[in-house]
Coordinates of C-alpha atoms in Angstrom, one line a residue:
M1 CA -0.8 -28.1 -0.1
E2 CA 0.1 -24.5 -1.0
I3 CA -1.7 -21.2 0.4
T4 CA -1.7 -18.1 -1.7
A5 CA -3.1 -14.3 -0.6
R6 CA -3.2 -11.1 -2.6
A7 CA -3.7 -7.7 -1.0
P8 CA -4.6 -4.7 -2.8
G9 CA -2.6 -1.5 -2.8
M10 CA -3.6 1.9 -1.8
I11 CA -3.9 5.8 -2.5
I12 CA -5.3 8.6 -0.6
L13 CA -7.7 10.7 -2.3
A14 CA -7.6 13.6 -0.2
G15 CA -6.3 14.7 3.3
E16 CA -2.7 12.7 3.3
H17 CA -1.4 15.2 5.4
A18 CA -4.5 16.1 7.5
V19 CA -4.7 12.6 8.8
V20 CA -1.6 13.2 10.5
H21 CA -3.2 15.6 12.4
G22 CA -6.4 13.8 13.5
Y23 CA -8.5 14.5 10.7
T24 CA -10.2 12.4 8.3
A25 CA -8.6 11.0 5.0
V26 CA -10.3 9.6 1.9
A27 CA -8.3 6.4 1.0
S28 CA -9.1 3.8 -1.3
S29 CA -7.7 0.4 -2.5
I30 CA -6.7 0.0 -5.9
D31 CA -6.7 -3.1 -8.4
L32 CA -2.9 -3.4 -8.1
Y33 CA -2.0 -6.4 -6.0
T34 CA 0.8 -8.1 -3.7
V35 CA 0.6 -11.7 -3.9
V36 CA 2.1 -13.8 -1.4
S37 CA 2.4 -17.7 -1.5
L38 CA 3.3 -20.2 1.2
R39 CA 4.0 -24.0 1.4
L40 CA 5.5 -25.9 4.0
H41 CA 8.1 -28.7 3.6
L42 CA 8.5 -31.7 5.6
N43 CA 12.1 -32.8 4.8
E44 CA 13.7 -29.5 5.0
D45 CA 14.9 -27.6 7.9
S46 CA 14.9 -23.7 7.0
I47 CA 12.7 -20.8 6.5
R48 CA 13.0 -18.9 3.3
L49 CA 11.8 -15.9 2.0
Q50 CA 11.8 -14.8 -1.6
L51 CA 11.1 -11.3 -2.7
E52 CA 11.0 -12.3 -6.5
D53 CA 10.6 -8.7 -7.8
V54 CA 13.8 -7.5 -6.5
G55 CA 15.7 -10.7 -7.0
L56 CA 16.3 -11.6 -3.3
D57 CA 16.4 -14.6 -1.9
F58 CA 17.0 -15.3 2.0
S59 CA 17.0 -18.7 4.0
W60 CA 17.7 -19.4 7.6
P61 CA 18.0 -22.7 9.1
I62 CA 15.5 -23.5 12.1
K63 CA 18.4 -24.4 14.4
R64 CA 19.5 -20.6 14.1
I65 CA 16.1 -19.2 14.4
K66 CA 15.4 -20.9 17.4
E67 CA 18.5 -19.9 18.9
V68 CA 17.7 -16.2 18.7
L69 CA 14.1 -16.3 18.5
S70 CA 13.3 -19.4 21.4
H71 CA 10.8 -16.8 23.1
L72 CA 8.1 -16.9 20.2
G73 CA 6.7 -19.9 18.3
S74 CA 4.4 -21.2 21.0
P75 CA 2.1 -20.8 21.9
F76 CA -0.2 -19.1 19.1
S77 CA -2.3 -16.5 19.9
S78 CA -5.5 -15.0 17.6
T79 CA -4.2 -11.6 18.8
P80 CA -1.0 -9.9 18.3
T81 CA 1.5 -8.9 21.1
L82 CA 3.4 -5.7 20.8
C83 CA 7.2 -6.9 18.9
S84 CA 9.2 -5.6 21.7
L85 CA 12.3 -3.6 21.1
E86 CA 14.5 -6.6 22.0
T87 CA 13.0 -8.9 19.6
V88 CA 13.4 -6.2 16.6
K89 CA 16.9 -6.3 17.8
S90 CA 17.2 -10.4 17.8
I91 CA 15.4 -10.5 14.3
T92 CA 17.9 -7.3 12.9
A93 CA 20.7 -9.5 14.1
L94 CA 19.4 -12.7 11.8
V95 CA 18.6 -10.4 8.9
D96 CA 22.1 -8.7 9.2
E97 CA 23.2 -12.2 8.6
Q98 CA 21.8 -12.0 4.9
S99 CA 23.6 -10.3 2.2
F100 CA 21.8 -7.6 1.5
P101 CA 22.5 -5.3 -1.6
E102 CA 23.7 -1.4 -0.6
T103 CA 20.7 -0.4 -3.3
R104 CA 17.7 -2.9 -1.3
I105 CA 19.0 -2.1 2.2
G106 CA 15.6 0.0 3.0
L107 CA 14.1 -4.0 2.4
A108 CA 15.5 -5.0 5.8
S109 CA 12.7 -4.0 7.8
G110 CA 10.0 -5.8 5.6
V111 CA 12.2 -8.9 6.1
C112 CA 12.4 -8.2 9.9
A113 CA 8.7 -7.9 9.8
F114 CA 8.2 -11.1 8.2
L115 CA 10.4 -13.1 10.5
W116 CA 8.5 -12.1 13.4
L117 CA 5.2 -12.4 11.9
Y118 CA 6.2 -16.2 10.9
T119 CA 7.9 -17.5 13.8
S120 CA 4.7 -15.5 15.6
I121 CA 2.3 -17.7 14.0
L122 CA 3.9 -20.7 12.6
G123 CA 6.8 -21.2 14.9
F124 CA 9.6 -23.4 13.6
K125 CA 8.0 -25.0 10.8
P126 CA 10.1 -25.0 8.2
G127 CA 8.7 -23.5 4.5
T128 CA 9.0 -21.1 1.6
V129 CA 7.4 -18.0 1.0
I130 CA 7.4 -16.2 -2.2
A131 CA 6.3 -12.4 -2.5
T132 CA 5.3 -10.8 -5.6
S133 CA 3.8 -7.3 -6.6
E134 CA 2.6 -5.1 -9.1
L135 CA 3.0 -2.2 -6.5
P136 CA 6.3 -0.1 -7.2
L137 CA 8.1 0.1 -3.8
G138 CA 8.4 3.1 -2.0
A139 CA 5.8 5.3 -4.1
A140 CA 3.2 5.9 -1.6
L141 CA 1.0 3.0 -2.7
G142 CA 0.8 1.1 0.1
S143 CA 3.1 -1.2 -0.9
S144 CA 4.4 -2.2 2.3
A145 CA 0.9 -2.7 3.8
A146 CA -0.1 -5.2 1.1
Y147 CA 2.7 -7.3 1.8
C148 CA 2.0 -7.3 5.2
V149 CA -1.8 -7.7 4.5
A150 CA -0.7 -10.5 2.1
L151 CA 1.4 -12.3 5.0
S152 CA -1.1 -12.1 7.5
A153 CA -4.0 -13.8 5.4
A154 CA -1.4 -16.5 4.1
L155 CA 0.2 -17.9 7.2
P156 CA -2.6 -18.5 9.5
A157 CA -4.1 -21.3 7.0
F158 CA -1.3 -23.5 8.4
S159 CA -1.7 -22.8 12.2
D160 CA -3.6 -24.6 14.5
S161 CA -6.2 -21.8 14.3
M162 CA -7.5 -19.7 11.1
K163 CA -9.4 -17.3 13.4
L164 CA -6.9 -14.4 13.2
D165 CA -7.7 -10.8 13.0
V166 CA -5.4 -9.9 9.6
N167 CA -5.6 -6.5 10.1
K168 CA -4.1 -6.0 13.6
W169 CA -1.6 -8.5 12.9
A170 CA -0.3 -6.3 9.6
F171 CA -0.9 -3.4 11.8
E172 CA 1.8 -4.6 14.0
E173 CA 4.2 -5.7 11.3
E174 CA 4.0 -1.9 9.8
K175 CA 5.2 -0.6 13.0
I176 CA 7.9 -2.8 12.5
I177 CA 8.8 -0.8 9.2
H178 CA 7.7 2.3 9.7
G179 CA 8.0 3.1 13.7
R180 CA 4.5 4.9 14.2
P181 CA 2.0 4.3 11.2
F182 CA -1.5 5.5 11.3
G183 CA -3.1 2.1 10.5
V184 CA -5.0 3.6 7.4
D185 CA -3.1 1.9 4.8
N186 CA -3.3 -1.8 6.3
S187 CA -7.1 -1.1 7.1
V188 CA -7.6 -0.4 3.3
S189 CA -5.7 -3.0 2.1
T190 CA -7.6 -5.3 4.1
F191 CA -11.3 -4.3 4.1
G192 CA -11.0 -2.7 0.2
S193 CA -13.1 0.0 -1.1
M194 CA -13.2 3.5 0.3
T195 CA -12.7 4.7 4.0
G196 CA -16.2 5.4 5.6
I197 CA -17.6 5.7 2.3
D198 CA -20.3 3.6 0.4
S199 CA -19.8 4.1 -3.6
N200 CA -21.0 2.5 -6.8
M201 CA -19.3 5.0 -8.7
P202 CA -16.7 3.3 -10.9
L203 CA -14.0 5.9 -10.8
R204 CA -11.1 5.3 -12.4
M205 CA -7.3 7.2 -12.1
L206 CA -4.1 7.3 -13.8
I207 CA -1.3 6.7 -11.4
T208 CA 1.8 8.2 -12.4
N209 CA 5.2 7.0 -10.6
T210 CA 8.0 9.6 -11.0
K211 CA 10.3 7.2 -9.6
V212 CA 11.7 10.2 -7.0
G213 CA 12.6 9.1 -3.7
R214 CA 11.3 11.3 -0.6
D215 CA 12.1 11.2 2.9
T216 CA 8.6 11.1 4.3
K217 CA 9.4 11.6 7.8
A218 CA 11.1 15.2 6.9
L219 CA 8.0 16.1 4.6
I220 CA 5.3 15.2 7.6
A221 CA 7.7 17.5 9.8
N222 CA 7.7 20.3 7.6
V223 CA 3.9 20.0 7.2
S224 CA 3.6 19.8 10.9
A225 CA 5.0 23.2 11.0
R226 CA 3.1 25.1 8.7
K227 CA -0.2 22.7 9.1
S228 CA -3.4 24.4 7.3
R229 CA -6.8 23.3 7.6
H230 CA -9.6 22.8 5.3
P231 CA -12.6 20.9 7.2
D232 CA -15.1 20.5 4.7
A233 CA -13.1 19.2 2.1
F234 CA -13.7 15.7 3.2
K235 CA -17.5 16.1 3.4
E236 CA -17.8 17.1 -0.5
W237 CA -15.5 14.4 -2.0
S238 CA -17.9 12.0 0.6
T239 CA -20.9 13.6 -0.8
I240 CA -19.9 13.3 -4.7
I241 CA -18.3 9.7 -4.3
Q242 CA -21.6 8.2 -2.7
S243 CA -23.5 9.6 -5.0
H244 CA -25.6 6.8 -7.1
T245 CA -27.5 9.0 -9.7
V246 CA -26.2 7.5 -13.3
D247 CA -27.9 9.9 -15.8
D248 CA -25.7 12.3 -18.3
L249 CA -26.2 15.4 -16.4
S250 CA -25.1 14.1 -13.0
V251 CA -22.0 12.3 -14.3
T252 CA -20.7 15.6 -15.8
A253 CA -21.6 17.7 -12.9
N254 CA -19.8 15.2 -10.6
E255 CA -17.0 15.0 -12.8
D256 CA -16.3 18.6 -12.4
R257 CA -16.7 19.0 -9.0
L258 CA -14.0 16.0 -8.5
R259 CA -11.9 17.9 -11.0
E260 CA -12.3 21.2 -9.0
L261 CA -11.7 19.5 -5.7
M262 CA -8.3 18.0 -7.0
E263 CA -7.0 21.1 -8.0
M264 CA -8.0 22.6 -4.8
N265 CA -6.3 19.9 -3.2
Q266 CA -3.3 20.2 -5.1
G267 CA -3.1 23.8 -4.4
L268 CA -3.3 23.4 -0.4
L269 CA -0.4 20.7 -0.7
L270 CA 1.5 23.0 -2.9
S271 CA 1.4 25.5 -0.4
I272 CA 2.7 23.7 2.6
G273 CA 5.7 22.7 0.5
V274 CA 5.3 19.0 -0.3
T275 CA 5.9 19.4 -4.2
H276 CA 8.9 18.4 -6.2
A277 CA 10.1 19.5 -10.1
S278 CA 8.9 16.0 -11.3
I279 CA 5.6 16.5 -10.1
E280 CA 5.4 19.8 -11.4
T281 CA 6.1 18.3 -14.5
V282 CA 2.9 16.0 -14.6
L283 CA 1.0 18.5 -13.2
Q284 CA 1.4 20.6 -16.5
T285 CA 1.6 17.5 -18.8
A286 CA -2.2 16.9 -17.7
M287 CA -3.4 20.2 -17.7
K288 CA -2.3 20.6 -21.4
H289 CA -4.8 17.8 -21.9
K290 CA -7.4 19.2 -19.5
L291 CA -7.4 16.6 -16.6
A292 CA -7.0 17.5 -13.0
S293 CA -4.0 16.0 -11.0
K294 CA -3.0 16.0 -7.3
L295 CA -0.3 13.9 -5.5
T296 CA -0.9 11.2 -3.5
G297 CA 1.0 10.0 0.0
A298 CA 3.5 12.3 1.3
G299 CA 4.7 14.2 -1.4
G300 CA 8.2 15.2 -2.6
G301 CA 8.0 12.8 -5.4
G302 CA 6.1 9.2 -5.4
C303 CA 2.9 8.8 -7.2
W304 CA 0.4 11.3 -8.7
L305 CA -3.4 10.8 -9.6
T306 CA -4.6 12.1 -12.4
F307 CA -8.8 11.9 -12.8
T308 CA -9.3 9.9 -16.0
Y309 CA -13.1 9.5 -15.7
L310 CA -16.0 8.0 -13.9
Y311 CA -17.3 5.7 -16.5
P312 CA -15.6 3.4 -18.6
Q313 CA -17.7 4.5 -21.7
L314 CA -16.3 7.7 -21.9
P315 CA -13.4 8.2 -24.5
G316 CA -9.7 7.1 -23.2
A317 CA -8.2 8.6 -26.3
I318 CA -6.8 11.6 -24.1
V319 CA -5.7 9.2 -21.7
D320 CA -3.9 7.1 -24.0
K321 CA -2.0 10.4 -25.4
L322 CA -1.0 11.5 -21.7
V323 CA 0.3 8.2 -20.6
K324 CA 2.8 8.1 -23.8
E325 CA 3.8 11.6 -23.2
L326 CA 4.5 11.0 -19.6
E327 CA 6.4 8.0 -20.2
S328 CA 8.8 10.0 -22.4
Y329 CA 9.8 11.7 -19.4
G330 CA 11.0 8.5 -17.6
F331 CA 7.9 8.1 -15.4
Q332 CA 5.7 4.8 -15.0
C333 CA 2.0 4.9 -15.5
F334 CA -0.8 2.4 -14.2
T335 CA -4.4 2.9 -14.8
A336 CA -6.3 1.5 -12.0
R337 CA -9.9 1.1 -10.7
I338 CA -10.7 2.8 -7.4
G339 CA -12.0 1.0 -4.9
G340 CA -12.8 -2.8 -4.9
K341 CA -12.3 -6.0 -2.7
G342 CA -9.7 -6.1 0.1
V343 CA -7.3 -9.2 0.6
Q344 CA -8.3 -12.5 -0.5
I345 CA -7.0 -16.0 -0.1
S346 CA -6.9 -19.2 -2.3
F347 CA -5.5 -22.8 -1.4
D348 CA -3.9 -24.5 -4.7
G349 CA -4.9 -21.7 -7.1
C350 CA -8.7 -22.4 -5.7
S351 CA -10.6 -19.4 -4.7

């Protein structure tokens, strides 16, 4: 039997740096997914991880894993315990035995998180896990959280107990990958929709990946040095998005207010020093088409959000023209629905 789980990526609509300082961010799932499939093997003696999108395939003999991680594997607990520094060192030793291309060395922590989760939940049962994703890596779209959540949803199906807190296990994986995550990414990927907001508004965004790498920790440190507060912004975002009115006049008014908020939000982000030349290119290109845009995530590169439309019957020709222009600069574009379902599990392809 094969188990498949898919988990959505996420974006931060507002408050990407405010959340670091204890304020609320408006975050939402998007309809771009990471999919993890798991199949156990009766006649093999290895644990295998295939990351298909990046062409990496890892395999560890069960005997070797037992030597290094003998303290894991049993008894299975529905509640995760902290992965200790000693355990991280032991898992890192196993991962270092694999051949990592220099350009993919940044994925090593994600492989460590997999080994910890697998042995914590399934012990030393041989099996193969295959991960694929529609999300670009390291682009502020929650790719690592979606990967962690999908793994945390799939693996328990073959354990002795299905009663597992997916979000808590995913958060522990995120700690292995990022050190001190805030828990927003994995929570949004697990539960879907928007954080703390009940919305029936079919909001869509154009997401532009600038393909520019950035040092998130350095950007956060720089912002902390000159942080700025805008306490009423979240309230206004929430009020607009939770609006259930659908007449033409209210739609137009909400669009105008959201555009204005995005422009204000981007202005604040610019003032705290997290912009980049590629981001300014996206901003100026969108402005030519009278569309509001802002960065998402830490900034300094990564991805960009462009507010396109609230309701699908509105014309998309302008967006199509914008996409072609942005792609001519070498950027990667996605259209995504904001909000929606969280993690989902299927058995042998049946939901």
